[in-house]
Structure formats: structure tokens, C-alpha cells
């Protein structure tokens, strides 16, 4: 099994910055893709950013140029640097990874961290 713990959420003013972190632990052999999703109240969960095992990145159009996803393979960590934040960035942010453990290949989710952009 793989456990994911997100941190770094909170309240930030419009135009401000936050950095989210997600730590993966467990019987991990390798981590493949690492994603950040978010879910705003009353809306579906959406993919915000993804990073492959080769560190290729993709972003939702709404965050391109403002958010940066990165990973530290040695620490099994993924980060999301969020700059120039807007009210519409408000939501619960979830870490999602695809990983191979000693027994299986699986898709794992964290519990989420709240991000609120408001003055």
C-alpha cells in the first residue's frame, strides 16, 4: 500500500503564493505519474497539473504560467508551487500517484488539503 499526505494548504490573498507538498510512503518500488487535482465546492474534481516519471509536465489551461509542478524522486515527494493566485483557485487539492509496490501496481490518493484564495 501507498500512503499520501498533503500539506501546505491555507488561506492566501489574491495575487499571493502557496506551495503544496505531498509525501508518499509505504512499500513503494517505483512511482510513475504524480498529479495534483482540485475540487471546488459544487464542482467536479479537475486535473490541475501532472508530472511523469521522466519529469515531463502538463498543466490545465487555467493555471498554465502560474503553477509549477515538480518532484523529488529520492524523497518520494511531489510539489505544487502556486503563484499569482486567484479566487477561482479555491478548492480542496488532492495528490494522486501511480505507483508499483511489492505486490501491485495501483492508483493512490491523498486526503486533500484546503486552499482558499480570498481577501
Coordinates of N, CA, C and O in Angstrom, one line a residue:
X1 N 0.8 -1.2 0.0 CA 0.0 0.0 0.0 C 0.9 1.3 0.0 O 2.0 1.2 0.4
X2 N 0.3 2.3 -0.5 CA 0.9 3.6 -0.5 C 0.1 4.6 0.2 O -1.1 4.7 0.0
X3 N 0.7 5.4 1.1 CA 0.0 6.5 1.8 C 0.5 7.8 1.3 O 1.7 8.0 1.1
X4 N -0.4 8.7 1.1 CA -0.1 10.1 0.6 C -0.6 11.1 1.6 O -1.7 11.0 2.0
X5 N 0.3 12.0 2.0 CA -0.1 13.1 2.9 C 0.3 14.4 2.3 O 1.4 14.7 2.0
X6 N -0.8 15.2 2.1 CA -0.6 16.6 1.5 C -0.4 17.6 2.7 O -0.9 17.4 3.8
X7 N 0.3 18.7 2.4 CA 0.5 19.7 3.3 C 0.7 21.0 2.6 O 1.0 21.0 1.3
X8 N 0.5 22.2 3.3 CA 0.8 23.4 2.7 C -0.4 24.3 2.3 O -0.2 25.4 1.8
X9 N -1.6 23.7 2.4 CA -2.8 24.5 2.1 C -3.0 25.6 3.1 O -2.3 25.7 4.2
X10 N -4.0 26.5 2.8 CA -4.3 27.5 3.8 C -5.0 28.6 3.1 O -5.5 28.5 1.9
X11 N -5.1 29.8 3.7 CA -5.7 31.0 3.2 C -4.7 31.9 2.7 O -3.6 32.2 3.3
X12 N -4.9 32.4 1.5 CA -4.0 33.3 0.8 C -4.8 34.4 0.1 O -5.9 34.2 -0.4
X13 N -4.2 35.6 0.0 CA -4.9 36.7 -0.7 C -4.7 36.6 -2.2 O -3.7 36.0 -2.6
X14 N -5.6 37.1 -2.9 CA -5.4 37.1 -4.4 C -4.1 37.7 -4.8 O -3.7 38.7 -4.2
X15 N -3.4 37.1 -5.7 CA -2.1 37.5 -6.1 C -0.9 36.9 -5.3 O 0.2 37.0 -5.6
X16 N -1.3 36.2 -4.2 CA -0.3 35.6 -3.4 C 0.1 34.2 -3.9 O -0.3 33.7 -5.0
X17 N 1.0 33.5 -3.0 CA 1.5 32.2 -3.4 C 1.4 31.2 -2.3 O 1.4 31.6 -1.1
X18 N 1.3 30.0 -2.7 CA 1.4 28.9 -1.8 C 2.1 27.7 -2.4 O 2.2 27.6 -3.6
X19 N 2.7 26.9 -1.6 CA 3.4 25.7 -2.1 C 2.9 24.5 -1.4 O 3.0 24.4 -0.2
X20 N 2.3 23.6 -2.2 CA 1.8 22.3 -1.6 C 2.8 21.3 -1.8 O 3.6 21.2 -2.7
X21 N 2.8 20.4 -0.8 CA 3.7 19.2 -0.8 C 2.9 18.0 -0.6 O 1.8 18.0 0.1
X22 N 3.4 16.9 -1.1 CA 2.7 15.6 -1.0 C 3.8 14.5 -0.8 O 4.7 14.4 -1.6
X23 N 3.8 13.8 0.4 CA 4.7 12.8 0.7 C 4.1 11.4 0.5 O 3.1 11.2 1.1
X24 N 4.8 10.6 -0.2 CA 4.4 9.2 -0.4 C 5.2 8.3 0.4 O 6.4 8.4 0.5
X25 N 4.5 7.3 1.1 CA 5.3 6.4 1.9 C 4.6 5.0 1.7 O 3.5 4.9 1.3
X26 N 5.3 4.0 2.2 CA 4.8 2.6 2.1 C 5.8 1.7 1.4 O 6.9 2.1 1.2
X27 N 5.3 0.6 0.9 CA 6.1 -0.4 0.3 C 6.3 -0.1 -1.2 O 5.9 -0.9 -2.1
X28 N 6.9 1.1 -1.4 CA 7.0 1.6 -2.8 C 8.2 1.0 -3.5 O 9.3 1.1 -3.0
X29 N 8.0 0.5 -4.7 CA 9.1 0.1 -5.5 C 9.5 1.3 -6.5 O 10.6 1.6 -6.7
X30 N 8.4 1.8 -7.1 CA 8.7 3.0 -8.0 C 7.4 3.8 -8.1 O 6.3 3.2 -8.1
X31 N 7.5 5.1 -8.4 CA 6.4 6.0 -8.6 C 6.4 6.4 -10.0 O 7.5 6.8 -10.5
X32 N 5.3 6.3 -10.7 CA 5.2 6.6 -12.1 C 4.7 8.1 -12.3 O 5.5 9.0 -12.1
X33 N 3.5 8.3 -12.6 CA 3.0 9.6 -12.7 C 2.6 10.2 -11.3 O 2.3 9.4 -10.4
X34 N 2.6 11.5 -11.2 CA 2.2 12.2 -10.0 C 1.4 13.4 -10.4 O 1.8 14.1 -11.3
X35 N 0.2 13.5 -9.8 CA -0.7 14.5 -10.3 C -1.2 15.3 -9.1 O -1.2 14.9 -7.9
X36 N -1.7 16.5 -9.4 CA -2.4 17.4 -8.4 C -3.8 17.6 -9.1 O -3.9 18.1 -10.2
X37 N -4.9 17.3 -8.3 CA -6.2 17.6 -8.7 C -6.8 18.6 -7.7 O -6.2 18.8 -6.6
X38 N -7.9 19.3 -8.1 CA -8.6 20.1 -7.2 C -10.1 20.0 -7.4 O -10.5 19.7 -8.5
X39 N -10.8 20.3 -6.3 CA -12.2 20.2 -6.4 C -12.8 21.4 -5.7 O -12.6 21.6 -4.5
X40 N -13.5 22.3 -6.4 CA -14.1 23.4 -5.9 C -15.5 23.0 -5.4 O -16.1 22.0 -5.9
X41 N -16.1 23.8 -4.5 CA -17.5 23.4 -4.0 C -18.5 23.3 -5.1 O -18.6 24.2 -6.0
X42 N -19.2 22.2 -5.2 CA -20.2 22.0 -6.2 C -19.7 21.7 -7.5 O -20.5 21.6 -8.5
X43 N -18.4 21.5 -7.7 CA -17.9 21.2 -9.0 C -17.2 19.8 -9.0 O -16.9 19.3 -7.9
X44 N -16.9 19.3 -10.2 CA -16.2 18.0 -10.3 C -14.7 18.2 -10.0 O -14.2 19.3 -10.2
X45 N -14.1 17.2 -9.7 CA -12.7 17.2 -9.5 C -12.0 17.4 -10.8 O -12.3 16.7 -11.8
X46 N -11.0 18.3 -10.9 CA -10.3 18.5 -12.2 C -8.8 18.3 -12.0 O -8.2 18.6 -10.9
X47 N -8.2 17.9 -13.1 CA -6.7 17.7 -13.1 C -6.1 19.1 -13.2 O -6.3 19.8 -14.2
X48 N -5.2 19.5 -12.3 CA -4.5 20.8 -12.3 C -3.1 20.7 -13.0 O -2.8 21.5 -13.9
X49 N -2.4 19.6 -12.6 CA -1.0 19.5 -13.1 C -0.6 18.1 -13.0 O -1.0 17.4 -12.0
X50 N 0.3 17.6 -13.9 CA 0.8 16.3 -13.8 C 2.3 16.3 -14.2 O 2.7 17.1 -14.9
X51 N 3.0 15.3 -13.6 CA 4.4 15.1 -13.9 C 4.7 13.6 -14.1 O 4.3 12.8 -13.2
X52 N 5.4 13.3 -15.2 CA 5.7 11.9 -15.4 C 6.9 11.5 -14.7 O 7.6 12.3 -14.1
X53 N 7.2 10.2 -14.9 CA 8.4 9.6 -14.3 C 9.7 10.3 -14.9 O 10.7 10.3 -14.2
X54 N 9.6 10.8 -16.1 CA 10.7 11.4 -16.8 C 10.7 12.9 -16.6 O 11.4 13.6 -17.3
X55 N 9.8 13.4 -15.7 CA 9.6 14.8 -15.3 C 9.0 15.7 -16.4 O 9.2 16.9 -16.4
X56 N 8.3 15.0 -17.4 CA 7.5 15.8 -18.3 C 6.3 16.3 -17.6 O 5.7 15.6 -16.8
X57 N 5.9 17.6 -17.9 CA 4.8 18.2 -17.1 C 3.7 18.6 -18.1 O 3.9 18.9 -19.3
X58 N 2.5 18.6 -17.5 CA 1.3 19.2 -18.2 C 0.5 19.9 -17.2 O 0.5 19.6 -16.0
X59 N -0.2 21.0 -17.7 CA -1.0 21.8 -16.9 C -2.4 22.1 -17.5 O -2.5 22.1 -18.7
X60 N -3.3 22.3 -16.6 CA -4.6 22.8 -17.0 C -4.4 24.2 -17.6 O -3.6 25.0 -17.1
X61 N -5.2 24.6 -18.6 CA -5.1 25.9 -19.2 C -5.2 27.0 -18.2 O -4.6 28.1 -18.3
X62 N -6.1 26.8 -17.2 CA -6.4 27.9 -16.2 C -5.2 28.2 -15.3 O -5.2 29.2 -14.6
X63 N -4.2 27.3 -15.2 CA -3.1 27.5 -14.3 C -1.8 27.6 -15.0 O -0.8 27.9 -14.3
X64 N -1.8 27.4 -16.3 CA -0.5 27.5 -17.0 C 0.1 28.8 -16.9 O -0.5 29.9 -17.0
X65 N 1.4 28.8 -16.6 CA 2.2 30.1 -16.4 C 2.1 30.6 -14.9 O 2.9 31.5 -14.6
X66 N 1.3 30.0 -14.1 CA 1.2 30.4 -12.7 C 1.6 29.3 -11.8 O 2.1 29.6 -10.7
X67 N 1.3 28.1 -12.1 CA 1.6 27.0 -11.2 C 2.7 26.1 -11.8 O 2.9 26.1 -13.0
X68 N 3.5 25.6 -10.9 CA 4.6 24.7 -11.3 C 4.6 23.4 -10.5 O 4.7 23.5 -9.3
X69 N 4.6 22.3 -11.2 CA 4.7 21.0 -10.5 C 6.1 20.5 -10.6 O 6.8 20.7 -11.6
X70 N 6.6 19.9 -9.5 CA 7.9 19.3 -9.5 C 7.9 18.1 -8.6 O 7.0 17.9 -7.8
X71 N 8.9 17.2 -8.7 CA 9.0 16.0 -7.9 C 10.4 15.8 -7.4 O 11.4 16.2 -8.1
X72 N 10.5 15.1 -6.3 CA 11.8 14.7 -5.8 C 11.8 13.2 -5.6 O 11.1 12.7 -4.7
X73 N 12.3 12.5 -6.6 CA 12.2 11.0 -6.6 C 12.9 10.4 -5.4 O 12.5 9.3 -4.9
X74 N 14.0 11.0 -4.9 CA 14.7 10.4 -3.8 C 13.9 10.4 -2.5 O 14.0 9.5 -1.7
X75 N 13.0 11.4 -2.4 CA 12.2 11.6 -1.2 C 10.7 11.1 -1.4 O 9.9 11.2 -0.5
X76 N 10.4 10.7 -2.7 CA 9.0 10.3 -3.0 C 8.1 11.5 -2.7 O 7.0 11.3 -2.1
X77 N 8.4 12.6 -3.2 CA 7.7 13.9 -2.9 C 7.2 14.5 -4.2 O 8.0 14.4 -5.2
X78 N 6.1 15.1 -4.2 CA 5.7 16.0 -5.3 C 5.2 17.3 -4.8 O 4.6 17.4 -3.7
X79 N 5.5 18.4 -5.5 CA 5.2 19.7 -5.0 C 4.3 20.5 -6.1 O 4.4 20.1 -7.3
X80 N 3.6 21.4 -5.6 CA 2.9 22.3 -6.5 C 3.1 23.8 -6.0 O 2.6 24.1 -5.0
X81 N 3.9 24.5 -6.8 CA 4.1 25.9 -6.5 C 3.0 26.7 -7.2 O 2.9 26.6 -8.4
X82 N 2.3 27.5 -6.4 CA 1.1 28.2 -6.9 C 1.4 29.7 -6.8 O 1.5 30.2 -5.6
X83 N 1.5 30.5 -7.8 CA 1.8 31.9 -7.8 C 0.6 32.7 -8.5 O -0.2 32.1 -9.2
X84 N 0.6 33.9 -8.2 CA -0.5 34.8 -8.8 C -1.8 34.2 -8.6 O -2.6 34.1 -9.6
X85 N -2.1 33.8 -7.4 CA -3.4 33.0 -7.2 C -4.6 33.9 -7.3 O -4.6 35.1 -7.1
X86 N -5.7 33.2 -7.7 CA -7.0 33.8 -8.0 C -8.0 33.2 -7.1 O -7.9 32.0 -6.7
X87 N -9.1 33.9 -7.0 CA -10.2 33.3 -6.2 C -10.7 32.0 -6.8 O -11.1 31.1 -6.0
X88 N -10.6 31.8 -8.1 CA -11.1 30.6 -8.7 C -10.1 29.4 -8.5 O -10.4 28.3 -8.8
X89 N -9.0 29.7 -7.8 CA -8.1 28.6 -7.4 C -8.5 27.9 -6.1 O -8.0 26.9 -5.7
X90 N -9.5 28.5 -5.5 CA -10.0 27.9 -4.2 C -10.6 26.5 -4.4 O -11.3 26.2 -5.4
X91 N -10.3 25.6 -3.5 CA -10.8 24.3 -3.5 C -9.9 23.4 -2.7 O -9.0 23.8 -2.0
X92 N -10.3 22.1 -2.7 CA -9.5 21.1 -2.0 C -8.6 20.5 -3.0 O -9.0 20.0 -4.1
X93 N -7.3 20.5 -2.7 CA -6.3 20.0 -3.6 C -5.9 18.5 -3.2 O -5.5 18.3 -2.0
X94 N -5.9 17.6 -4.1 CA -5.6 16.2 -3.9 C -4.3 15.8 -4.7 O -4.2 16.1 -5.8
X95 N -3.5 15.1 -4.0 CA -2.3 14.4 -4.6 C -2.8 13.0 -5.1 O -3.5 12.3 -4.4
X96 N -2.3 12.7 -6.3 CA -2.6 11.4 -6.9 C -1.4 10.8 -7.5 O -0.7 11.5 -8.3
X97 N -1.1 9.6 -7.2 CA 0.1 9.0 -7.9 C -0.2 7.6 -8.4 O -1.1 6.9 -7.8
X98 N 0.5 7.2 -9.4 CA 0.5 5.8 -9.8 C 1.8 5.2 -9.4 O 2.9 5.7 -9.7
X99 N 1.8 4.1 -8.7 CA 3.0 3.5 -8.1 C 2.9 2.0 -8.1 O 1.9 1.4 -8.1
X100 N 4.1 1.4 -8.2 CA 4.3 0.0 -8.1 C 4.8 -0.3 -6.7 O 5.8 0.3 -6.3
X101 N 4.1 -1.2 -6.0 CA 4.6 -1.7 -4.7 C 5.1 -3.1 -4.8 O 5.2 -3.6 -6.0
X102 N 5.4 -3.7 -3.7 CA 6.0 -5.1 -3.8 C 4.9 -6.0 -4.3 O 5.3 -7.2 -4.7
X103 N 3.6 -5.6 -4.2 CA 2.6 -6.6 -4.5 C 1.7 -6.2 -5.7 O 1.0 -7.0 -6.2
X104 N 1.7 -4.9 -6.1 CA 0.7 -4.5 -7.1 C 1.1 -3.2 -7.7 O 2.0 -2.4 -7.2
X105 N 0.5 -2.9 -8.8 CA 0.5 -1.5 -9.4 C -0.8 -0.9 -9.1 O -1.9 -1.5 -9.4
X106 N -0.8 0.3 -8.6 CA -2.0 0.9 -8.2 C -2.0 2.4 -8.3 O -1.0 3.1 -8.7
X107 N -3.2 3.0 -8.1 CA -3.5 4.4 -8.3 C -3.9 4.9 -6.9 O -4.9 4.4 -6.3
X108 N -3.2 5.9 -6.3 CA -3.4 6.2 -4.9 C -3.8 7.7 -4.8 O -3.3 8.5 -5.6
X109 N -4.5 8.0 -3.7 CA -5.0 9.4 -3.5 C -4.7 9.8 -2.0 O -4.8 9.0 -1.1
X110 N -4.4 11.1 -1.9 CA -4.3 11.7 -0.5 C -5.6 12.1 0.0 O -6.6 12.0 -0.7
X111 N -5.6 12.7 1.2 CA -6.9 13.1 1.8 C -7.3 14.5 1.4 O -8.5 14.9 1.7
X112 N -6.4 15.2 0.8 CA -6.7 16.6 0.4 C -6.3 17.6 1.3 O -6.2 17.4 2.6
X113 N -6.0 18.8 0.8 CA -5.7 20.0 1.6 C -6.5 21.2 1.1 O -6.5 21.4 -0.1
X114 N -7.0 21.9 2.0 CA -7.9 23.1 1.6 C -7.0 24.3 1.2 O -6.1 24.7 2.0
X115 N -7.3 24.9 0.1 CA -6.7 26.1 -0.4 C -7.9 27.1 -0.6 O -8.8 26.9 -1.3
X116 N -7.7 28.3 0.1 CA -8.7 29.3 0.0 C -8.0 30.6 -0.4 O -7.1 31.1 0.2
X117 N -8.5 31.2 -1.5 CA -8.0 32.5 -2.0 C -9.0 33.5 -1.8 O -10.1 33.5 -2.5
X118 N -8.7 34.4 -0.9 CA -9.7 35.4 -0.5 C -9.1 36.6 0.1 O -8.1 36.4 0.8
X119 N -9.6 37.8 -0.1 CA -9.1 39.0 0.6 C -9.9 39.2 1.9 O -9.6 40.1 2.6

